[in-house]
Every structure is written in structure tokens, then in C-alpha cells.
Amino acid sequence: AQSVTQLGSHVSVSEGALVLLRCNYSSSVPPYLFWYVQYPNQGLQLLLKYTSAATLVKGINGFEAEFKKSETSFHLTKPSAHMSDAAEYFCAVSAPNTDKLIFGTGTRLQVFP
Amino acid sequence: DTGVSQNPRHKITKRGQNVTFRCDPISEHNRLYWYRQTLGQGPEFLTYFQNEAQLEKSRLLSDRFSAERPKGSFSTLEIQRTEQGDSAMYLCASSSRGTIIEAFFGQGTRLTVV
């Protein structure tokens, strides 16, 4: 069985500060890992994904994430937060032999001026 | 192509009524997925189609729920005898390469059962 755990349901940062959103996964097979962003009353937009290529994955809007097998982690980072980054962020896992995403419970990012 | 389209965007219904949602995937996408997202939670898988064939259904999809994709293009999700616990955002996604890793999500239909 696969699962993801997002540590911290709310994260607050100042504009310009580092953003770090944590995600740990559990998977019995090498996983595919994803980060999605959701703005209020909107669907999900893919930020980035890891599919067993490079462990450091760069996504849209300046976000990146690093796959660390030893730590079973896939944390999302951005060097400098913008006000427009305020949203809900979801980590998700999928096994290569399945065709569905298992999502975490989400982390709400607030950015203060 | 304007992406995955879902209608309606919002639906308010009385308990016990039936509702139907529609999802129009990106053209030529052969896989279509339905997810449900309740308040404060991540999306949960409901079902998915390859062309017109429904390949997998979650235990969450009770017998009050039915999904179809009759011609392998748009899909409908019907909920019969709605309950307050059905209140959620229903998300649709489609994929062109046959795997979830290439999926694009729609903006969702928010259902409120009163």
C-alpha cells in the first residue's frame, strides 16, 4: 500500500523567505511522486513530478523538490516566496504499475508581506 | 484546446435528490479519472476509464454513484439519493498517454447537499 504524509497543515512565511513544505511517502515499490497546487475553488495544477529520473526535480513557478530514498521524503522548496504562492499544496504518490494518485491531506501556505 | 472542462462548477441540491456532473476531457485523451475532495482533505480516487471502459472503481463509489463514458469522450458522474456526506468537490482529470503521470485536472464541481 502507498501513502503520503504531509507534515504541517499550515505553513506561514514572509514574502521573500524560503518555502519548505514537507512530504514523506510510503511505498513498497519505487514510487512516482508529485506536487500539486490548488487555489481556492479551483482544480489541481501540477507543479512537478518525479518519475525515477533525476532526483532533483524543477517545476513551475520556481519550485523544486528532491527525492531522497533514504529518508522516504520529497520535500517541496522555493528560495523566495511571493504573495501569489499562497495556496494549498498537495503531495501525491503513484506506483508505476497502478494508475491512480494517492494524495496527502495538504498544506496551506500563507505568505505575509 | 481549453483543458479539462467540468459542469456545473457549483451545485446545491436537497438531500434525496439526484445530481449529475459532466466532464469533458482534453481532446484525444483516452483516460479519464474522477476524484472526490472533501473539506480539508486531499482528493480521493473514485474511478477511471480507458476510452469507454470503466477499469477500476474505489470502495468509496457506493451503489448510489454511477459513472459513464459512453463514447469514450465526455463522462458523467451521477449521485442518486444524495446525502449530506456527499458534499464535496468532484474533480475530473484526463490523460493522453494512458498513465496518471500525464494527467491534467479540471476545475471541479462543488456539490453542496442541504
mmCIF file of C-alpha atoms in Angstrom:
data_model
loop_
_atom_site.group_PDB
_atom_site.id
_atom_site.type_symbol
_atom_site.label_atom_id
_atom_site.label_comp_id
_atom_site.label_asym_id
_atom_site.label_seq_id
_atom_site.Cartn_x
_atom_site.Cartn_y
_atom_site.Cartn_z
ATOM 1 C CA ALA A 1 0.000 0.000 0.000
ATOM 2 C CA GLN A 2 1.114 3.516 -0.682
ATOM 3 C CA SER A 3 0.606 6.652 1.326
ATOM 4 C CA VAL A 4 1.954 10.153 1.807
ATOM 5 C CA THR A 5 2.204 12.231 4.938
ATOM 6 C CA GLN A 6 2.399 15.982 4.775
ATOM 7 C CA LEU A 7 3.844 17.421 7.955
ATOM 8 C CA GLY A 8 2.193 20.683 8.890
ATOM 9 C CA SER A 9 -1.295 21.510 7.719
ATOM 10 C CA HIS A 10 -0.412 25.225 7.737
ATOM 11 C CA VAL A 11 2.852 26.958 6.914
ATOM 12 C CA SER A 12 3.353 30.716 7.113
ATOM 13 C CA VAL A 13 6.301 32.591 5.640
ATOM 14 C CA SER A 14 7.182 36.168 4.896
ATOM 15 C CA GLU A 15 7.429 37.352 1.321
ATOM 16 C CA GLY A 16 10.969 36.666 0.130
ATOM 17 C CA ALA A 17 11.600 33.910 2.657
ATOM 18 C CA LEU A 18 12.370 30.270 1.922
ATOM 19 C CA VAL A 19 9.385 27.988 1.420
ATOM 20 C CA LEU A 20 9.714 24.404 2.685
ATOM 21 C CA LEU A 21 6.741 22.051 2.529
ATOM 22 C CA ARG A 22 7.358 18.553 3.820
ATOM 23 C CA CYS A 23 6.211 15.270 2.338
ATOM 24 C CA ASN A 24 7.125 11.742 3.359
ATOM 25 C CA TYR A 25 5.935 8.744 1.431
ATOM 26 C CA SER A 26 5.447 5.048 1.969
ATOM 27 C CA SER A 27 5.646 2.673 -0.961
ATOM 28 C CA SER A 28 6.587 -0.943 -1.414
ATOM 29 C CA VAL A 29 7.861 -0.241 -4.927
ATOM 30 C CA PRO A 30 9.826 2.663 -6.382
ATOM 31 C CA PRO A 31 7.247 5.412 -6.492
ATOM 32 C CA TYR A 32 6.290 8.243 -8.739
ATOM 33 C CA LEU A 33 5.880 11.424 -6.676
ATOM 34 C CA PHE A 34 4.043 14.648 -7.421
ATOM 35 C CA TRP A 35 3.356 18.075 -6.017
ATOM 36 C CA TYR A 36 0.141 19.874 -6.959
ATOM 37 C CA VAL A 37 -1.091 23.359 -6.093
ATOM 38 C CA GLN A 38 -4.732 24.296 -5.593
ATOM 39 C CA TYR A 39 -6.059 27.836 -5.426
ATOM 40 C CA PRO A 40 -9.434 28.483 -3.750
ATOM 41 C CA ASN A 41 -12.336 26.853 -5.579
ATOM 42 C CA GLN A 42 -10.030 25.688 -8.334
ATOM 43 C CA GLY A 43 -8.772 22.325 -9.571
ATOM 44 C CA LEU A 44 -5.280 20.968 -9.183
ATOM 45 C CA GLN A 45 -2.277 22.238 -11.108
ATOM 46 C CA LEU A 46 0.823 20.076 -11.390
ATOM 47 C CA LEU A 47 3.928 21.799 -10.021
ATOM 48 C CA LEU A 48 6.402 18.994 -10.611
ATOM 49 C CA LYS A 49 6.819 15.236 -10.666
ATOM 50 C CA TYR A 50 9.471 12.619 -10.001
ATOM 51 C CA THR A 51 9.399 9.522 -12.199
ATOM 52 C CA SER A 52 12.757 7.864 -11.419
ATOM 53 C CA ALA A 53 14.973 10.153 -13.445
ATOM 54 C CA ALA A 54 16.942 12.936 -11.757
ATOM 55 C CA THR A 55 16.360 13.102 -8.008
ATOM 56 C CA LEU A 56 16.234 16.901 -8.006
ATOM 57 C CA VAL A 57 13.160 17.963 -9.902
ATOM 58 C CA LYS A 58 12.476 21.508 -11.016
ATOM 59 C CA GLY A 59 8.932 22.639 -11.559
ATOM 60 C CA ILE A 60 6.937 25.684 -12.455
ATOM 61 C CA ASN A 61 6.912 28.998 -10.602
ATOM 62 C CA GLY A 62 10.408 28.453 -9.185
ATOM 63 C CA PHE A 63 9.538 25.373 -7.114
ATOM 64 C CA GLU A 64 11.729 22.318 -6.848
ATOM 65 C CA ALA A 65 11.728 19.067 -4.902
ATOM 66 C CA GLU A 66 14.327 16.444 -4.098
ATOM 67 C CA PHE A 67 13.621 12.723 -3.956
ATOM 68 C CA LYS A 68 15.510 11.182 -1.035
ATOM 69 C CA LYS A 69 15.031 7.447 -0.913
ATOM 70 C CA SER A 70 16.963 7.026 2.344
ATOM 71 C CA GLU A 71 14.611 9.465 4.071
ATOM 72 C CA THR A 72 11.490 8.492 2.057
ATOM 73 C CA SER A 73 10.973 12.190 1.504
ATOM 74 C CA PHE A 74 10.023 14.512 -1.328
ATOM 75 C CA HIS A 75 10.010 17.975 0.202
ATOM 76 C CA LEU A 76 8.993 21.000 -1.856
ATOM 77 C CA THR A 77 11.088 24.162 -1.729
ATOM 78 C CA LYS A 78 11.227 27.634 -3.214
ATOM 79 C CA PRO A 79 14.029 30.036 -2.377
ATOM 80 C CA SER A 80 11.903 33.174 -2.202
ATOM 81 C CA ALA A 81 8.165 33.235 -1.542
ATOM 82 C CA HIS A 82 5.816 35.501 -3.467
ATOM 83 C CA MET A 83 2.390 36.598 -2.344
ATOM 84 C CA SER A 84 0.948 34.696 -5.295
ATOM 85 C CA ASP A 85 2.291 31.416 -3.845
ATOM 86 C CA ALA A 86 -0.403 31.458 -1.161
ATOM 87 C CA ALA A 87 -2.466 28.332 -1.844
ATOM 88 C CA GLU A 88 -3.000 24.709 -0.796
ATOM 89 C CA TYR A 89 -0.266 22.276 -1.767
ATOM 90 C CA PHE A 90 -0.731 18.535 -2.121
ATOM 91 C CA CYS A 91 1.874 15.811 -2.307
ATOM 92 C CA ALA A 92 0.842 12.624 -4.098
ATOM 93 C CA VAL A 93 2.280 9.190 -4.811
ATOM 94 C CA SER A 94 1.616 6.649 -7.504
ATOM 95 C CA ALA A 95 3.163 3.265 -8.166
ATOM 96 C CA PRO A 96 4.367 2.588 -11.699
ATOM 97 C CA ASN A 97 2.047 -0.401 -12.030
ATOM 98 C CA THR A 98 -1.077 1.438 -10.895
ATOM 99 C CA ASP A 99 -2.975 4.294 -12.406
ATOM 100 C CA LYS A 100 -4.172 6.391 -9.536
ATOM 101 C CA LEU A 101 -2.774 9.078 -7.304
ATOM 102 C CA ILE A 102 -2.808 8.857 -3.520
ATOM 103 C CA PHE A 103 -2.842 12.349 -2.063
ATOM 104 C CA GLY A 104 -1.758 13.739 1.250
ATOM 105 C CA THR A 105 -4.033 15.929 3.323
ATOM 106 C CA GLY A 106 -2.468 19.122 2.042
ATOM 107 C CA THR A 107 -0.523 22.064 3.429
ATOM 108 C CA ARG A 108 -1.943 25.559 3.308
ATOM 109 C CA LEU A 109 0.780 28.101 2.595
ATOM 110 C CA GLN A 110 0.281 31.672 3.758
ATOM 111 C CA VAL A 111 2.626 34.415 2.629
ATOM 112 C CA PHE A 112 2.808 37.630 4.632
ATOM 113 C CA PRO A 113 4.099 40.921 3.251
ATOM 114 C CA ASP B 1 -7.944 23.234 -26.537
ATOM 115 C CA THR B 2 -9.064 24.759 -23.275
ATOM 116 C CA GLY B 3 -8.221 21.901 -20.947
ATOM 117 C CA VAL B 4 -10.482 19.646 -18.916
ATOM 118 C CA SER B 5 -13.931 21.181 -18.555
ATOM 119 C CA GLN B 6 -16.377 20.358 -15.767
ATOM 120 C CA ASN B 7 -20.003 21.402 -15.487
ATOM 121 C CA PRO B 8 -21.606 22.709 -13.476
ATOM 122 C CA ARG B 9 -18.992 24.439 -11.359
ATOM 123 C CA HIS B 10 -21.337 24.576 -8.385
ATOM 124 C CA LYS B 11 -24.434 22.582 -7.494
ATOM 125 C CA ILE B 12 -26.690 22.943 -4.489
ATOM 126 C CA THR B 13 -29.248 20.209 -4.032
ATOM 127 C CA LYS B 14 -31.633 18.980 -1.406
ATOM 128 C CA ARG B 15 -30.966 15.741 0.358
ATOM 129 C CA GLY B 16 -32.518 12.830 -1.504
ATOM 130 C CA GLN B 17 -32.316 14.419 -4.946
ATOM 131 C CA ASN B 18 -30.264 13.015 -7.817
ATOM 132 C CA VAL B 19 -27.450 15.018 -9.389
ATOM 133 C CA THR B 20 -25.315 14.539 -12.481
ATOM 134 C CA PHE B 21 -21.986 16.112 -13.273
ATOM 135 C CA ARG B 22 -20.257 16.257 -16.620
ATOM 136 C CA CYS B 23 -16.588 16.156 -17.507
ATOM 137 C CA ASP B 24 -15.200 16.955 -20.952
ATOM 138 C CA PRO B 25 -11.585 15.802 -21.175
ATOM 139 C CA ILE B 26 -8.864 17.227 -23.332
ATOM 140 C CA SER B 27 -9.406 16.095 -26.911
ATOM 141 C CA GLU B 28 -7.846 12.754 -27.776
ATOM 142 C CA HIS B 29 -7.201 11.882 -24.129
ATOM 143 C CA ASN B 30 -8.128 8.248 -23.717
ATOM 144 C CA ARG B 31 -8.026 8.053 -19.906
ATOM 145 C CA LEU B 32 -10.429 9.885 -17.642
ATOM 146 C CA TYR B 33 -10.391 9.910 -13.840
ATOM 147 C CA TRP B 34 -12.836 11.016 -11.138
ATOM 148 C CA TYR B 35 -11.718 12.125 -7.685
ATOM 149 C CA ARG B 36 -13.608 13.462 -4.679
ATOM 150 C CA GLN B 37 -12.235 16.061 -2.304
ATOM 151 C CA THR B 38 -13.911 16.824 0.995
ATOM 152 C CA LEU B 39 -13.179 19.928 3.025
ATOM 153 C CA GLY B 40 -9.687 19.920 4.488
ATOM 154 C CA GLN B 41 -8.683 16.706 2.782
ATOM 155 C CA GLY B 42 -6.743 15.672 -0.267
ATOM 156 C CA PRO B 43 -8.526 14.273 -3.310
ATOM 157 C CA GLU B 44 -9.561 10.624 -3.147
ATOM 158 C CA PHE B 45 -9.729 8.344 -6.163
ATOM 159 C CA LEU B 46 -13.200 7.263 -7.250
ATOM 160 C CA THR B 47 -12.900 5.635 -10.659
ATOM 161 C CA TYR B 48 -11.243 5.794 -14.044
ATOM 162 C CA PHE B 49 -11.943 4.962 -17.669
ATOM 163 C CA GLN B 50 -9.883 3.997 -20.628
ATOM 164 C CA ASN B 51 -11.932 5.052 -23.614
ATOM 165 C CA GLU B 52 -15.448 3.858 -22.725
ATOM 166 C CA ALA B 53 -14.348 1.038 -20.411
ATOM 167 C CA GLN B 54 -14.504 1.631 -16.661
ATOM 168 C CA LEU B 55 -11.344 -0.087 -15.434
ATOM 169 C CA GLU B 56 -11.372 0.471 -11.687
ATOM 170 C CA LYS B 57 -13.771 1.668 -9.004
ATOM 171 C CA SER B 58 -12.920 2.660 -5.469
ATOM 172 C CA ARG B 59 -14.777 1.331 -2.428
ATOM 173 C CA LEU B 60 -15.823 4.970 -1.984
ATOM 174 C CA LEU B 61 -18.064 4.596 -5.008
ATOM 175 C CA SER B 62 -21.170 3.248 -3.328
ATOM 176 C CA ASP B 63 -24.119 1.868 -5.263
ATOM 177 C CA ARG B 64 -25.633 5.367 -5.257
ATOM 178 C CA PHE B 65 -22.815 6.519 -7.517
ATOM 179 C CA SER B 66 -22.522 5.678 -11.184
ATOM 180 C CA ALA B 67 -20.088 6.919 -13.775
ATOM 181 C CA GLU B 68 -20.244 6.513 -17.513
ATOM 182 C CA ARG B 69 -18.212 7.420 -20.539
ATOM 183 C CA PRO B 70 -20.451 6.155 -23.313
ATOM 184 C CA LYS B 71 -18.485 7.154 -26.397
ATOM 185 C CA GLY B 72 -15.060 7.425 -24.884
ATOM 186 C CA SER B 73 -15.224 11.205 -24.871
ATOM 187 C CA PHE B 74 -17.101 13.065 -22.125
ATOM 188 C CA SER B 75 -18.043 11.376 -18.857
ATOM 189 C CA THR B 76 -20.886 11.777 -16.397
ATOM 190 C CA LEU B 77 -20.956 11.075 -12.690
ATOM 191 C CA GLU B 78 -24.401 10.593 -11.184
ATOM 192 C CA ILE B 79 -25.222 10.501 -7.498
ATOM 193 C CA GLN B 80 -28.643 9.162 -6.584
ATOM 194 C CA ARG B 81 -30.481 9.966 -3.359
ATOM 195 C CA THR B 82 -27.847 12.462 -2.267
ATOM 196 C CA GLU B 83 -26.797 12.624 1.372
ATOM 197 C CA GLN B 84 -25.138 15.453 3.250
ATOM 198 C CA GLY B 85 -21.945 13.417 3.336
ATOM 199 C CA ASP B 86 -21.791 13.661 -0.451
ATOM 200 C CA SER B 87 -20.989 17.371 -0.162
ATOM 201 C CA ALA B 88 -17.556 17.719 -1.704
ATOM 202 C CA MET B 89 -15.576 18.910 -4.691
ATOM 203 C CA TYR B 90 -15.684 16.390 -7.525
ATOM 204 C CA LEU B 91 -12.601 16.565 -9.715
ATOM 205 C CA CYS B 92 -12.084 15.120 -13.162
ATOM 206 C CA ALA B 93 -8.739 14.534 -14.848
ATOM 207 C CA SER B 94 -7.695 13.209 -18.239
ATOM 208 C CA SER B 95 -4.530 11.725 -19.638
ATOM 209 C CA SER B 96 -3.249 11.122 -23.135
ATOM 210 C CA ARG B 97 -0.552 8.582 -22.525
ATOM 211 C CA GLY B 98 -2.502 6.093 -20.543
ATOM 212 C CA THR B 99 -0.993 6.886 -17.171
ATOM 213 C CA ILE B 100 -1.832 9.193 -14.325
ATOM 214 C CA ILE B 101 1.585 10.791 -14.512
ATOM 215 C CA GLU B 102 0.492 12.797 -17.529
ATOM 216 C CA ALA B 103 -2.935 13.779 -16.224
ATOM 217 C CA PHE B 104 -4.488 17.234 -16.243
ATOM 218 C CA PHE B 105 -7.229 18.189 -13.790
ATOM 219 C CA GLY B 106 -10.357 20.215 -14.353
ATOM 220 C CA GLN B 107 -11.582 22.955 -12.029
ATOM 221 C CA GLY B 108 -14.032 20.682 -10.311
ATOM 222 C CA THR B 109 -17.720 20.685 -9.441
ATOM 223 C CA ARG B 110 -18.541 21.721 -5.901
ATOM 224 C CA LEU B 111 -21.605 19.899 -4.577
ATOM 225 C CA THR B 112 -23.477 21.106 -1.533
ATOM 226 C CA VAL B 113 -26.259 18.907 -0.187
ATOM 227 C CA VAL B 114 -28.660 20.745 2.126
#
